[in-house]
Amino acid sequence: MTLQSDLSRDGEAGETDDRVSLAVSTVIFALRPHPATGSPTIWLPLVRRIREPFEGRWALPGGPLEPHEDLASSARHTLERTTGLTPNHLEQLYAFGRVDRSPDRVVSIVYWALVRAEEDAQVVPIPNVEWFVADEVAGLAFDHDDIVEYALTRLRAKITYSPIAYGFLPDEFTLAQLREVYEAVLGRPLDPANFRRQMRGRLQATGRCLEGLSHRPPALYRHDPTSSRTTLTFERESR
Amino acid sequence: MTLQSDLSRDGEAGETDDRVSLAVSTVIFALRPHPATGSPTIWLPLVRRIREPFEGRWALPGGPLEPHEDLASSARHTLERTTGLTPNHLEQLYAFGRVDRSPDRVVSIVYWALVRAEEDAQVVPIPNVEWFVADEVAGLAFDHDDIVEYALTRLRAKITYSPIAYGFLPDEFTLAQLREVYEAVLGRPLDPANFRRQMRGRLQATGRCLEGLSHRPPALYRHDPTSSRTTLTFERESR
DNA sequence: CGACTTAGTGTTGCCCTGACCCTAAGTAGG
DNA sequence: CCTACTTAGGGTCAGGGCAACACTAAGTCG
């Protein structure tokens, strides 16, 4: 093989069959009450492996990439098989390809998705699928522990500079609901007054209120997609 | 195939040979003077394709992933073949997998790299490899136009919140050199006084100066890896 | 009708930034 | 030697944004 042909062979196949195979997996996040404290927490569904390697262990839902399918379509498809839901947000996370991450050579392109709490209630139980508190999973198959941790890191970082929190919420929501999302993801309480100020300008007031509660009815808002998406700080004074 | 086995088949091979194949490509950035203005600008090397598809067109350097090779190793390897250089920064960019991005089904995992100007001078000419101004490339093979644009977007965004500018520089550098990097990447001039203030705290003074110039000798600094990496703003007042 | 609860506003002080002016420290040339 | 020039680097000031926290608004429940 000449030097030139070695430099750009993108698109060339025809190797032997010990080629690398390609899978797409998805980290699916939803907010549900924590079993102990009851406060909103990040959950995700896992699938029990029914054959080697790692038979019996929990793993991220996924499967091999079909030749006719785009990467994101494959992820969406996986999500539907696993939860019956449509993602409110779907984004590529990272490609994991360490040689020793699986006995056979597999590169996994991992997506992460957010599903809203309202749809979450409609999830039908599916055999071999179970939901877990994201921060508490361990002992997963392959390198999936690392992948979940990386996905959580990305979610926590991205929520401070990108309007992804709405991925957990219905179209219309109260400021308290939105704040609950941020508090669940960041894992600490936020000042309601300052939170409101930071969100104003990114939200459209619907004019409606949520009624039927035993206190002052909160206004309903909608995400304003035209808003400037400058970064949020939420720093805590530490002196 | 049962439902269960469909849910998590990560690691299973044994499909027919119309499987998807996997390539790793690398966007390699270096700073060189712009041919017209002379001011520092982002360049990248491309490789001329010597066979179909897209024969004769320029493409990102890369090649199929070897089964024994990690993803980043493959990217580093490509970089060495193409430039003879070692990257000062190497990072995964994105996995591009649109079904129609190539006549045969290829998913490309793309990395991007920074090389320092000092090493850049040692680049030996390699047949079929040519360097271009990154903002001016067009008409590349496959979807590589999109990939280059995406890589530039990432570089410009990331330089404001992550210490990657040092990837273009030697270990010790002056503030003017560092500012030149930011100006080249962001494409606009920065106030030297305010730039200095923002960088102070992220830099270690070496005590040495750069001498032999016909004006006041600038101090040499080194990147302080322990510095807090809060985001930089560089906003322009617009009133 | 008053206690309670949650929604939402005002105020204040601090820090950071952008704009801009000023001083420092070299070289070059008369 | 002394002055002009160039680039390095520091100082100052006004405005904005944010964290902290006190405050008002608007409902329900007894």
PDB file of N, CA and C in Angstrom, chain B residues 177-212:
ATOM      1  N   GLN B 177       1.836  36.978  22.982  1.00  0.00           N
ATOM      2  CA  GLN B 177       1.655  35.759  22.187  1.00  0.00           C
ATOM      3  C   GLN B 177       0.340  35.082  22.531  1.00  0.00           C
ATOM      4  N   LEU B 178       0.055  35.009  23.828  1.00  0.00           N
ATOM      5  CA  LEU B 178      -1.195  34.377  24.248  1.00  0.00           C
ATOM      6  C   LEU B 178      -2.395  35.159  23.718  1.00  0.00           C
ATOM      7  N   ARG B 179      -2.273  36.468  23.777  1.00  0.00           N
ATOM      8  CA  ARG B 179      -3.376  37.295  23.279  1.00  0.00           C
ATOM      9  C   ARG B 179      -3.544  37.132  21.771  1.00  0.00           C
ATOM     10  N   GLU B 180      -2.430  37.001  21.074  1.00  0.00           N
ATOM     11  CA  GLU B 180      -2.506  36.752  19.624  1.00  0.00           C
ATOM     12  C   GLU B 180      -3.310  35.487  19.323  1.00  0.00           C
ATOM     13  N   VAL B 181      -3.120  34.455  20.137  1.00  0.00           N
ATOM     14  CA  VAL B 181      -3.865  33.218  19.929  1.00  0.00           C
ATOM     15  C   VAL B 181      -5.362  33.481  20.056  1.00  0.00           C
ATOM     16  N   TYR B 182      -5.724  34.154  21.141  1.00  0.00           N
ATOM     17  CA  TYR B 182      -7.147  34.438  21.346  1.00  0.00           C
ATOM     18  C   TYR B 182      -7.694  35.305  20.219  1.00  0.00           C
ATOM     19  N   GLU B 183      -6.913  36.281  19.803  1.00  0.00           N
ATOM     20  CA  GLU B 183      -7.392  37.166  18.732  1.00  0.00           C
ATOM     21  C   GLU B 183      -7.552  36.403  17.431  1.00  0.00           C
ATOM     22  N   ALA B 184      -6.646  35.483  17.167  1.00  0.00           N
ATOM     23  CA  ALA B 184      -6.735  34.705  15.924  1.00  0.00           C
ATOM     24  C   ALA B 184      -7.960  33.800  15.951  1.00  0.00           C
ATOM     25  N   VAL B 185      -8.199  33.166  17.084  1.00  0.00           N
ATOM     26  CA  VAL B 185      -9.309  32.221  17.157  1.00  0.00           C
ATOM     27  C   VAL B 185     -10.641  32.966  17.161  1.00  0.00           C
ATOM     28  N   LEU B 186     -10.711  34.046  17.942  1.00  0.00           N
ATOM     29  CA  LEU B 186     -11.976  34.763  18.047  1.00  0.00           C
ATOM     30  C   LEU B 186     -12.174  35.731  16.894  1.00  0.00           C
ATOM     31  N   GLY B 187     -11.093  36.062  16.204  1.00  0.00           N
ATOM     32  CA  GLY B 187     -11.232  36.913  15.030  1.00  0.00           C
ATOM     33  C   GLY B 187     -11.491  38.367  15.337  1.00  0.00           C
ATOM     34  N   ARG B 188     -11.068  38.824  16.494  1.00  0.00           N
ATOM     35  CA  ARG B 188     -11.220  40.251  16.792  1.00  0.00           C
ATOM     36  C   ARG B 188     -10.200  40.666  17.836  1.00  0.00           C
ATOM     37  N   PRO B 189      -9.852  41.959  17.845  1.00  0.00           N
ATOM     38  CA  PRO B 189      -8.827  42.427  18.773  1.00  0.00           C
ATOM     39  C   PRO B 189      -9.343  42.458  20.194  1.00  0.00           C
ATOM     40  N   LEU B 190      -8.450  42.254  21.139  1.00  0.00           N
ATOM     41  CA  LEU B 190      -8.792  42.295  22.559  1.00  0.00           C
ATOM     42  C   LEU B 190      -7.958  43.384  23.229  1.00  0.00           C
ATOM     43  N   ASP B 191      -8.511  43.998  24.227  1.00  0.00           N
ATOM     44  CA  ASP B 191      -7.801  45.036  24.969  1.00  0.00           C
ATOM     45  C   ASP B 191      -6.673  44.396  25.767  1.00  0.00           C
ATOM     46  N   PRO B 192      -5.425  44.801  25.502  1.00  0.00           N
ATOM     47  CA  PRO B 192      -4.292  44.166  26.191  1.00  0.00           C
ATOM     48  C   PRO B 192      -4.381  44.275  27.704  1.00  0.00           C
ATOM     49  N   ALA B 193      -4.820  45.426  28.203  1.00  0.00           N
ATOM     50  CA  ALA B 193      -4.850  45.616  29.659  1.00  0.00           C
ATOM     51  C   ALA B 193      -5.864  44.681  30.304  1.00  0.00           C
ATOM     52  N   ASN B 194      -7.066  44.617  29.737  1.00  0.00           N
ATOM     53  CA  ASN B 194      -8.095  43.767  30.324  1.00  0.00           C
ATOM     54  C   ASN B 194      -7.762  42.284  30.126  1.00  0.00           C
ATOM     55  N   PHE B 195      -7.150  41.983  29.009  1.00  0.00           N
ATOM     56  CA  PHE B 195      -6.732  40.602  28.760  1.00  0.00           C
ATOM     57  C   PHE B 195      -5.754  40.145  29.843  1.00  0.00           C
ATOM     58  N   ARG B 196      -4.803  40.994  30.110  1.00  0.00           N
ATOM     59  CA  ARG B 196      -3.837  40.675  31.165  1.00  0.00           C
ATOM     60  C   ARG B 196      -4.539  40.380  32.480  1.00  0.00           C
ATOM     61  N   ARG B 197      -5.521  41.212  32.818  1.00  0.00           N
ATOM     62  CA  ARG B 197      -6.207  41.014  34.098  1.00  0.00           C
ATOM     63  C   ARG B 197      -6.923  39.665  34.141  1.00  0.00           C
ATOM     64  N   GLN B 198      -7.553  39.321  33.041  1.00  0.00           N
ATOM     65  CA  GLN B 198      -8.299  38.066  33.030  1.00  0.00           C
ATOM     66  C   GLN B 198      -7.361  36.870  33.100  1.00  0.00           C
ATOM     67  N   MET B 199      -6.178  37.018  32.553  1.00  0.00           N
ATOM     68  CA  MET B 199      -5.253  35.888  32.535  1.00  0.00           C
ATOM     69  C   MET B 199      -4.462  35.752  33.830  1.00  0.00           C
ATOM     70  N   ARG B 200      -4.294  36.875  34.504  1.00  0.00           N
ATOM     71  CA  ARG B 200      -3.557  36.808  35.751  1.00  0.00           C
ATOM     72  C   ARG B 200      -4.305  35.857  36.694  1.00  0.00           C
ATOM     73  N   GLY B 201      -3.633  35.016  37.364  1.00  0.00           N
ATOM     74  CA  GLY B 201      -4.291  34.038  38.210  1.00  0.00           C
ATOM     75  C   GLY B 201      -4.339  32.693  37.521  1.00  0.00           C
ATOM     76  N   ARG B 202      -4.278  32.710  36.196  1.00  0.00           N
ATOM     77  CA  ARG B 202      -4.189  31.436  35.467  1.00  0.00           C
ATOM     78  C   ARG B 202      -2.764  31.173  35.018  1.00  0.00           C
ATOM     79  N   LEU B 203      -1.880  32.144  35.244  1.00  0.00           N
ATOM     80  CA  LEU B 203      -0.515  32.027  34.730  1.00  0.00           C
ATOM     81  C   LEU B 203       0.482  32.039  35.876  1.00  0.00           C
ATOM     82  N   GLN B 204       1.611  31.374  35.642  1.00  0.00           N
ATOM     83  CA  GLN B 204       2.745  31.466  36.548  1.00  0.00           C
ATOM     84  C   GLN B 204       3.803  32.324  35.868  1.00  0.00           C
ATOM     85  N   ALA B 205       4.340  33.308  36.582  1.00  0.00           N
ATOM     86  CA  ALA B 205       5.448  34.084  36.024  1.00  0.00           C
ATOM     87  C   ALA B 205       6.729  33.268  36.160  1.00  0.00           C
ATOM     88  N   THR B 206       7.500  33.200  35.090  1.00  0.00           N
ATOM     89  CA  THR B 206       8.743  32.434  35.156  1.00  0.00           C
ATOM     90  C   THR B 206       9.877  33.278  35.717  1.00  0.00           C
ATOM     91  N   GLY B 207       9.698  34.604  35.708  1.00  0.00           N
ATOM     92  CA  GLY B 207      10.782  35.476  36.145  1.00  0.00           C
ATOM     93  C   GLY B 207      11.672  35.895  34.988  1.00  0.00           C
ATOM     94  N   ARG B 208      11.687  35.078  33.948  1.00  0.00           N
ATOM     95  CA  ARG B 208      12.510  35.413  32.782  1.00  0.00           C
ATOM     96  C   ARG B 208      11.768  36.369  31.858  1.00  0.00           C
ATOM     97  N   CYS B 209      12.552  36.975  30.967  1.00  0.00           N
ATOM     98  CA  CYS B 209      11.990  37.857  29.952  1.00  0.00           C
ATOM     99  C   CYS B 209      12.484  37.422  28.584  1.00  0.00           C
ATOM    100  N   LEU B 210      11.733  37.819  27.590  1.00  0.00           N
ATOM    101  CA  LEU B 210      12.154  37.588  26.209  1.00  0.00           C
ATOM    102  C   LEU B 210      12.979  38.797  25.796  1.00  0.00           C
ATOM    103  N   GLU B 211      14.273  38.562  25.422  1.00  0.00           N
ATOM    104  CA  GLU B 211      15.138  39.706  25.140  1.00  0.00           C
ATOM    105  C   GLU B 211      15.544  39.752  23.672  1.00  0.00           C
ATOM    106  N   GLY B 212      16.270  40.815  23.324  1.00  0.00           N
ATOM    107  CA  GLY B 212      16.758  40.955  21.963  1.00  0.00           C
ATOM    108  C   GLY B 212      15.813  41.700  21.053  1.00  0.00           C
TER     109      GLY B 212
END
